[in-house]
Amino acid sequence: MRDILVAGNWKMNGSSAANAELVAGIVGGVPAGDGFSLLVCPPFPYVAAVVEATAGSPVSVGAQNVSEHDKGAYTGEVSPGMLKDLGCEYVIVGHSERRSLYNETSGQVAAKFVAAQAAGLTPILCVGESLEEREAGTTEAVVDEQLDAVLDAAGIAAFGTAVIAYEPVWAIGTGMTATPEQAQDVHRHIRERLAGHDGTVAAKVQILYGGSMKGENAAGLLGQADIDGGLIGGASLKAADFLAIAQAAAND
Ligand code: PEP
């Protein structure tokens, strides 16, 4: 059985004081049980403080983005080695906001995935379709293109130390959630596509759902066979909301 990963993407929110309160609330309220783990992904400037505040707790820390380059003249960028140096374990790559607002291509996302792994970070690869793409019936084709770019660049074995997040763009920050069945259909498709390359890797990789996940809908989503956790935006900004999802994971 795969463990469940409950990951919070704080996006560009927070402050030193607010983060300290949020982390203290999460660390102090981790549900009892096993078979699940918790992760928070603060903005870059707060990574070091959050690593310190979570030290010795079961909560891991990740970043929301990373450069595909190791070092050099890339003003404003942050390298995978720097994140590792700060104590990050995970990094999100290819979030739909990066793809749409900052024009990140699937090729660039694949390069970030490879660079993150080379530095010892676990990439969380986000894939997902827009509403127009879903309505046009191209959900699987869109997800395949995003996945295949990484398979081509990194190979199937790389998914042995990676996480995938299926995040339908139309469900992110909109309050619209994919039904458990809609999400499961795409999760199953992703796992089957990976299984076409290596069944053992496909069976082990965690595939998270992201898109307006909250305490009220988490149990239904996490109860699906191929849904192994959540990547959570809005509901990760309040300890009680995030912990309600963690509790659903602990109950699963
Ligand atoms: C996200 O940003 O990855 C996300 C899923 O956001 P929300 O939970 O707010 O929809």
mmCIF file of C-alpha atoms and ligand atoms in Angstrom:
data_model
loop_
_atom_site.group_PDB
_atom_site.id
_atom_site.type_symbol
_atom_site.label_atom_id
_atom_site.label_comp_id
_atom_site.label_asym_id
_atom_site.label_seq_id
_atom_site.Cartn_x
_atom_site.Cartn_y
_atom_site.Cartn_z
ATOM 1 C CA MET A 1 0.000 0.000 0.000
ATOM 2 C CA ARG A 2 1.158 3.508 -0.765
ATOM 3 C CA ASP A 3 1.380 6.075 2.027
ATOM 4 C CA ILE A 4 -0.673 9.243 1.769
ATOM 5 C CA LEU A 5 1.076 12.595 1.382
ATOM 6 C CA VAL A 6 -0.773 15.747 2.457
ATOM 7 C CA ALA A 7 1.122 18.713 1.005
ATOM 8 C CA GLY A 8 0.370 22.394 1.521
ATOM 9 C CA ASN A 9 1.242 24.885 -1.202
ATOM 10 C CA TRP A 10 1.194 28.262 0.549
ATOM 11 C CA LYS A 11 1.744 30.116 -2.742
ATOM 12 C CA MET A 12 2.680 33.792 -2.218
ATOM 13 C CA ASN A 13 1.088 34.089 1.207
ATOM 14 C CA GLY A 14 2.343 34.516 4.751
ATOM 15 C CA SER A 15 4.728 36.518 6.884
ATOM 16 C CA SER A 16 7.242 35.570 9.552
ATOM 17 C CA ALA A 17 4.635 35.962 12.275
ATOM 18 C CA ALA A 18 1.776 34.281 10.391
ATOM 19 C CA ASN A 19 3.976 31.356 9.342
ATOM 20 C CA ALA A 20 5.204 30.810 12.898
ATOM 21 C CA GLU A 21 1.594 30.575 14.087
ATOM 22 C CA LEU A 22 0.566 28.312 11.206
ATOM 23 C CA VAL A 23 3.497 25.926 11.659
ATOM 24 C CA ALA A 24 3.033 25.771 15.425
ATOM 25 C CA GLY A 25 -0.631 24.901 14.869
ATOM 26 C CA ILE A 26 0.190 22.163 12.352
ATOM 27 C CA VAL A 27 3.069 20.656 14.328
ATOM 28 C CA GLY A 28 1.006 20.710 17.509
ATOM 29 C CA GLY A 29 -1.990 19.039 15.879
ATOM 30 C CA VAL A 30 -0.568 16.233 13.740
ATOM 31 C CA PRO A 31 -3.129 13.433 13.985
ATOM 32 C CA ALA A 32 -2.148 10.145 15.573
ATOM 33 C CA GLY A 33 -1.680 7.206 13.268
ATOM 34 C CA ASP A 34 0.600 6.126 10.488
ATOM 35 C CA GLY A 35 0.529 5.634 6.765
ATOM 36 C CA PHE A 36 0.543 9.339 5.994
ATOM 37 C CA SER A 37 2.983 12.242 6.015
ATOM 38 C CA LEU A 38 2.672 16.020 5.985
ATOM 39 C CA LEU A 39 4.552 18.587 3.926
ATOM 40 C CA VAL A 40 4.419 22.376 3.760
ATOM 41 C CA CYS A 41 5.770 24.476 0.891
ATOM 42 C CA PRO A 42 6.327 28.115 1.953
ATOM 43 C CA PRO A 43 7.580 30.924 -0.294
ATOM 44 C CA PHE A 44 11.389 30.947 -0.776
ATOM 45 C CA PRO A 45 12.226 33.648 1.815
ATOM 46 C CA TYR A 46 10.603 31.628 4.598
ATOM 47 C CA VAL A 47 11.960 28.176 3.780
ATOM 48 C CA ALA A 48 14.833 28.310 6.287
ATOM 49 C CA ALA A 49 12.627 29.520 9.151
ATOM 50 C CA VAL A 50 9.995 26.882 8.434
ATOM 51 C CA VAL A 51 12.669 24.156 8.272
ATOM 52 C CA GLU A 52 13.822 25.300 11.710
ATOM 53 C CA ALA A 53 10.286 25.496 13.107
ATOM 54 C CA THR A 54 9.425 21.971 11.904
ATOM 55 C CA ALA A 55 12.711 20.357 12.999
ATOM 56 C CA GLY A 56 12.107 17.199 14.993
ATOM 57 C CA SER A 57 8.446 17.087 13.900
ATOM 58 C CA PRO A 58 6.859 14.794 11.316
ATOM 59 C CA VAL A 59 6.260 17.774 8.993
ATOM 60 C CA SER A 60 8.589 18.073 5.975
ATOM 61 C CA VAL A 61 9.357 21.205 4.001
ATOM 62 C CA GLY A 62 9.384 21.800 0.253
ATOM 63 C CA ALA A 63 9.601 24.710 -2.155
ATOM 64 C CA GLN A 64 7.139 25.848 -4.805
ATOM 65 C CA ASN A 65 9.522 26.245 -7.719
ATOM 66 C CA VAL A 66 13.188 25.811 -8.616
ATOM 67 C CA SER A 67 15.615 26.755 -11.349
ATOM 68 C CA GLU A 68 16.686 24.136 -13.861
ATOM 69 C CA HIS A 69 20.237 25.532 -13.568
ATOM 70 C CA ASP A 70 22.844 24.687 -10.930
ATOM 71 C CA LYS A 71 24.295 28.169 -10.510
ATOM 72 C CA GLY A 72 25.376 31.260 -12.391
ATOM 73 C CA ALA A 73 23.971 34.390 -13.975
ATOM 74 C CA TYR A 74 20.250 33.745 -13.492
ATOM 75 C CA THR A 75 19.060 36.787 -11.586
ATOM 76 C CA GLY A 76 16.185 36.069 -9.251
ATOM 77 C CA GLU A 77 16.402 32.291 -9.562
ATOM 78 C CA VAL A 78 16.956 29.701 -6.809
ATOM 79 C CA SER A 79 18.931 26.537 -7.528
ATOM 80 C CA PRO A 80 18.054 23.001 -6.432
ATOM 81 C CA GLY A 81 21.305 22.836 -4.441
ATOM 82 C CA MET A 82 20.319 25.947 -2.484
ATOM 83 C CA LEU A 83 16.981 24.399 -1.547
ATOM 84 C CA LYS A 84 18.702 21.205 -0.460
ATOM 85 C CA ASP A 85 21.201 23.246 1.519
ATOM 86 C CA LEU A 86 18.323 24.928 3.382
ATOM 87 C CA GLY A 87 16.788 21.601 4.364
ATOM 88 C CA CYS A 88 14.091 21.241 1.715
ATOM 89 C CA GLU A 89 13.134 17.701 0.833
ATOM 90 C CA TYR A 90 10.580 18.336 -1.913
ATOM 91 C CA VAL A 91 9.958 20.867 -4.650
ATOM 92 C CA ILE A 92 6.838 21.470 -6.733
ATOM 93 C CA VAL A 93 7.531 21.664 -10.468
ATOM 94 C CA GLY A 94 5.136 22.603 -13.233
ATOM 95 C CA HIS A 95 2.344 24.042 -11.103
ATOM 96 C CA SER A 96 -0.335 25.327 -13.477
ATOM 97 C CA GLU A 97 0.252 28.878 -12.238
ATOM 98 C CA ARG A 98 3.903 28.564 -13.329
ATOM 99 C CA ARG A 99 2.853 27.106 -16.670
ATOM 100 C CA SER A 100 0.171 29.721 -17.388
ATOM 101 C CA LEU A 101 1.443 32.911 -15.707
ATOM 102 C CA TYR A 102 5.172 32.401 -16.358
ATOM 103 C CA ASN A 103 4.955 30.447 -19.610
ATOM 104 C CA GLU A 104 6.828 27.419 -18.337
ATOM 105 C CA THR A 105 6.839 24.772 -21.039
ATOM 106 C CA SER A 106 6.680 21.042 -20.430
ATOM 107 C CA GLY A 107 10.310 20.874 -21.570
ATOM 108 C CA GLN A 108 11.374 23.418 -18.961
ATOM 109 C CA VAL A 109 9.361 21.644 -16.290
ATOM 110 C CA ALA A 110 11.114 18.407 -17.241
ATOM 111 C CA ALA A 111 14.507 20.129 -16.908
ATOM 112 C CA LYS A 112 13.514 21.372 -13.439
ATOM 113 C CA PHE A 113 12.419 17.856 -12.482
ATOM 114 C CA VAL A 114 15.785 16.420 -13.559
ATOM 115 C CA ALA A 115 17.770 19.184 -11.821
ATOM 116 C CA ALA A 116 15.781 18.785 -8.600
ATOM 117 C CA GLN A 117 16.440 15.059 -8.457
ATOM 118 C CA ALA A 118 20.117 15.555 -9.230
ATOM 119 C CA ALA A 119 20.339 17.712 -6.100
ATOM 120 C CA GLY A 120 18.576 15.091 -3.983
ATOM 121 C CA LEU A 121 15.159 16.749 -3.885
ATOM 122 C CA THR A 122 11.913 14.889 -4.547
ATOM 123 C CA PRO A 123 10.025 16.682 -7.311
ATOM 124 C CA ILE A 124 6.244 16.940 -7.176
ATOM 125 C CA LEU A 125 5.292 17.092 -10.840
ATOM 126 C CA CYS A 126 1.986 18.894 -11.445
ATOM 127 C CA VAL A 127 -0.112 17.975 -14.451
ATOM 128 C CA GLY A 128 -3.674 18.868 -15.376
ATOM 129 C CA GLU A 129 -6.043 20.241 -17.941
ATOM 130 C CA SER A 130 -7.937 23.519 -18.283
ATOM 131 C CA LEU A 131 -11.727 23.669 -18.418
ATOM 132 C CA GLU A 132 -11.634 24.188 -22.197
ATOM 133 C CA GLU A 133 -9.417 21.156 -22.590
ATOM 134 C CA ARG A 134 -11.708 19.015 -20.426
ATOM 135 C CA GLU A 135 -14.759 20.167 -22.350
ATOM 136 C CA ALA A 136 -12.984 19.408 -25.618
ATOM 137 C CA GLY A 137 -12.347 15.874 -24.378
ATOM 138 C CA THR A 138 -8.562 16.279 -24.395
ATOM 139 C CA THR A 139 -7.851 15.793 -20.671
ATOM 140 C CA GLU A 140 -5.834 12.604 -21.179
ATOM 141 C CA ALA A 141 -3.919 14.005 -24.144
ATOM 142 C CA VAL A 142 -2.941 17.095 -22.137
ATOM 143 C CA VAL A 143 -1.814 15.062 -19.151
ATOM 144 C CA ASP A 144 0.067 12.652 -21.433
ATOM 145 C CA GLU A 145 2.014 15.485 -23.054
ATOM 146 C CA GLN A 146 3.003 16.880 -19.640
ATOM 147 C CA LEU A 147 3.958 13.450 -18.336
ATOM 148 C CA ASP A 148 5.762 12.300 -21.466
ATOM 149 C CA ALA A 149 8.023 15.365 -21.467
ATOM 150 C CA VAL A 150 9.354 14.220 -18.097
ATOM 151 C CA LEU A 151 9.478 10.550 -19.073
ATOM 152 C CA ASP A 152 11.535 11.489 -22.149
ATOM 153 C CA ALA A 153 13.933 13.663 -20.141
ATOM 154 C CA ALA A 154 14.250 11.644 -16.951
ATOM 155 C CA GLY A 155 13.157 8.087 -17.778
ATOM 156 C CA ILE A 156 10.678 5.933 -15.927
ATOM 157 C CA ALA A 157 13.094 4.995 -13.133
ATOM 158 C CA ALA A 158 13.104 8.645 -12.036
ATOM 159 C CA PHE A 159 9.481 8.248 -10.984
ATOM 160 C CA GLY A 160 10.714 5.897 -8.271
ATOM 161 C CA THR A 161 11.731 9.002 -6.311
ATOM 162 C CA ALA A 162 9.115 11.500 -7.447
ATOM 163 C CA VAL A 163 5.529 12.442 -6.722
ATOM 164 C CA ILE A 164 2.863 13.394 -9.264
ATOM 165 C CA ALA A 165 0.033 15.823 -8.566
ATOM 166 C CA TYR A 166 -3.018 15.751 -10.815
ATOM 167 C CA GLU A 167 -4.445 19.245 -10.605
ATOM 168 C CA PRO A 168 -7.300 20.081 -12.957
ATOM 169 C CA VAL A 169 -6.755 23.800 -13.572
ATOM 170 C CA TRP A 170 -10.494 24.495 -13.407
ATOM 171 C CA ALA A 171 -10.570 23.223 -9.814
ATOM 172 C CA ILE A 172 -7.628 25.237 -8.473
ATOM 173 C CA GLY A 173 -8.667 28.063 -6.173
ATOM 174 C CA THR A 174 -12.160 28.068 -7.682
ATOM 175 C CA GLY A 175 -14.047 26.101 -5.042
ATOM 176 C CA MET A 176 -14.963 23.620 -7.825
ATOM 177 C CA THR A 177 -13.612 20.183 -6.957
ATOM 178 C CA ALA A 178 -13.339 17.255 -9.313
ATOM 179 C CA THR A 179 -15.646 14.506 -8.115
ATOM 180 C CA PRO A 180 -13.809 11.546 -6.621
ATOM 181 C CA GLU A 181 -14.741 9.569 -9.756
ATOM 182 C CA GLN A 182 -13.497 12.271 -12.156
ATOM 183 C CA ALA A 183 -10.218 12.492 -10.288
ATOM 184 C CA GLN A 184 -9.850 8.709 -9.997
ATOM 185 C CA ASP A 185 -10.325 8.317 -13.773
ATOM 186 C CA VAL A 186 -7.365 10.584 -14.475
ATOM 187 C CA HIS A 187 -5.242 9.146 -11.662
ATOM 188 C CA ARG A 188 -5.829 5.655 -13.024
ATOM 189 C CA HIS A 189 -4.908 6.848 -16.495
ATOM 190 C CA ILE A 190 -1.651 8.363 -15.213
ATOM 191 C CA ARG A 191 -0.729 5.174 -13.377
ATOM 192 C CA GLU A 192 -1.540 3.041 -16.420
ATOM 193 C CA ARG A 193 0.569 5.260 -18.647
ATOM 194 C CA LEU A 194 3.528 4.841 -16.281
ATOM 195 C CA ALA A 195 2.815 1.113 -16.068
ATOM 196 C CA GLY A 196 3.306 0.976 -19.830
ATOM 197 C CA HIS A 197 6.954 1.731 -19.021
ATOM 198 C CA ASP A 198 7.404 -0.078 -15.696
ATOM 199 C CA GLY A 199 4.651 -1.682 -13.648
ATOM 200 C CA THR A 200 6.651 -1.718 -10.417
ATOM 201 C CA VAL A 201 7.432 1.998 -10.519
ATOM 202 C CA ALA A 202 3.825 2.799 -11.489
ATOM 203 C CA ALA A 203 2.464 0.801 -8.557
ATOM 204 C CA LYS A 204 4.660 2.675 -6.090
ATOM 205 C CA VAL A 205 4.447 6.312 -7.211
ATOM 206 C CA GLN A 206 2.266 8.607 -5.109
ATOM 207 C CA ILE A 207 -0.293 10.505 -7.207
ATOM 208 C CA LEU A 208 -1.818 13.434 -5.307
ATOM 209 C CA TYR A 209 -5.016 15.262 -6.195
ATOM 210 C CA GLY A 210 -5.076 19.059 -6.127
ATOM 211 C CA GLY A 211 -7.978 21.434 -6.657
ATOM 212 C CA SER A 212 -10.064 22.878 -3.831
ATOM 213 C CA MET A 213 -9.420 19.911 -1.539
ATOM 214 C CA LYS A 214 -10.714 20.569 1.976
ATOM 215 C CA GLY A 215 -11.778 18.747 5.104
ATOM 216 C CA GLU A 216 -15.286 18.176 3.731
ATOM 217 C CA ASN A 217 -14.253 16.451 0.506
ATOM 218 C CA ALA A 218 -10.910 14.887 1.461
ATOM 219 C CA ALA A 219 -12.220 11.520 2.636
ATOM 220 C CA GLY A 220 -14.104 10.895 -0.615
ATOM 221 C CA LEU A 221 -11.076 11.769 -2.740
ATOM 222 C CA LEU A 222 -8.547 9.906 -0.592
ATOM 223 C CA GLY A 223 -10.825 6.859 -0.614
ATOM 224 C CA GLN A 224 -10.194 6.351 -4.342
ATOM 225 C CA ALA A 225 -7.827 3.555 -5.314
ATOM 226 C CA ASP A 226 -5.288 5.707 -7.157
ATOM 227 C CA ILE A 227 -5.443 8.906 -5.076
ATOM 228 C CA ASP A 228 -2.529 8.957 -2.651
ATOM 229 C CA GLY A 229 -2.827 12.370 -1.072
ATOM 230 C CA GLY A 230 -3.483 15.998 -1.789
ATOM 231 C CA LEU A 231 -1.704 19.122 -2.926
ATOM 232 C CA ILE A 232 -3.609 21.822 -1.137
ATOM 233 C CA GLY A 233 -3.619 25.567 -1.699
ATOM 234 C CA GLY A 234 -6.291 27.583 0.104
ATOM 235 C CA ALA A 235 -6.990 25.049 2.838
ATOM 236 C CA SER A 236 -3.299 24.823 3.734
ATOM 237 C CA LEU A 237 -3.235 28.382 5.070
ATOM 238 C CA LYS A 238 -5.125 27.660 8.292
ATOM 239 C CA ALA A 239 -3.848 24.952 10.617
ATOM 240 C CA ALA A 240 -7.344 23.666 11.420
ATOM 241 C CA ASP A 241 -8.258 23.346 7.727
ATOM 242 C CA PHE A 242 -4.999 21.604 6.839
ATOM 243 C CA LEU A 243 -5.267 19.288 9.836
ATOM 244 C CA ALA A 244 -8.829 18.326 8.863
ATOM 245 C CA ILE A 245 -7.371 16.936 5.631
ATOM 246 C CA ALA A 246 -4.547 15.296 7.561
ATOM 247 C CA GLN A 247 -7.159 13.662 9.782
ATOM 248 C CA ALA A 248 -8.954 12.269 6.720
ATOM 249 C CA ALA A 249 -5.586 10.838 5.620
ATOM 250 C CA ALA A 250 -5.015 9.317 9.055
ATOM 251 C CA ASN A 251 -8.493 7.734 8.936
ATOM 252 C CA ASP A 252 -8.026 6.353 5.401
HETATM 253 C C1 PEP B 1 -2.893 24.423 -5.697
HETATM 254 O O1 PEP B 1 -2.548 25.569 -5.809
HETATM 255 O O2 PEP B 1 -2.076 23.523 -5.953
HETATM 256 C C2 PEP B 1 -4.260 24.136 -5.265
HETATM 257 C C3 PEP B 1 -4.713 22.914 -5.401
HETATM 258 O O3 PEP B 1 -4.982 25.176 -4.756
HETATM 259 P P1 PEP B 1 -6.458 25.097 -4.070
HETATM 260 O O4 PEP B 1 -6.403 23.985 -3.052
HETATM 261 O O5 PEP B 1 -6.650 26.441 -3.438
HETATM 262 O O6 PEP B 1 -7.417 24.806 -5.161
#
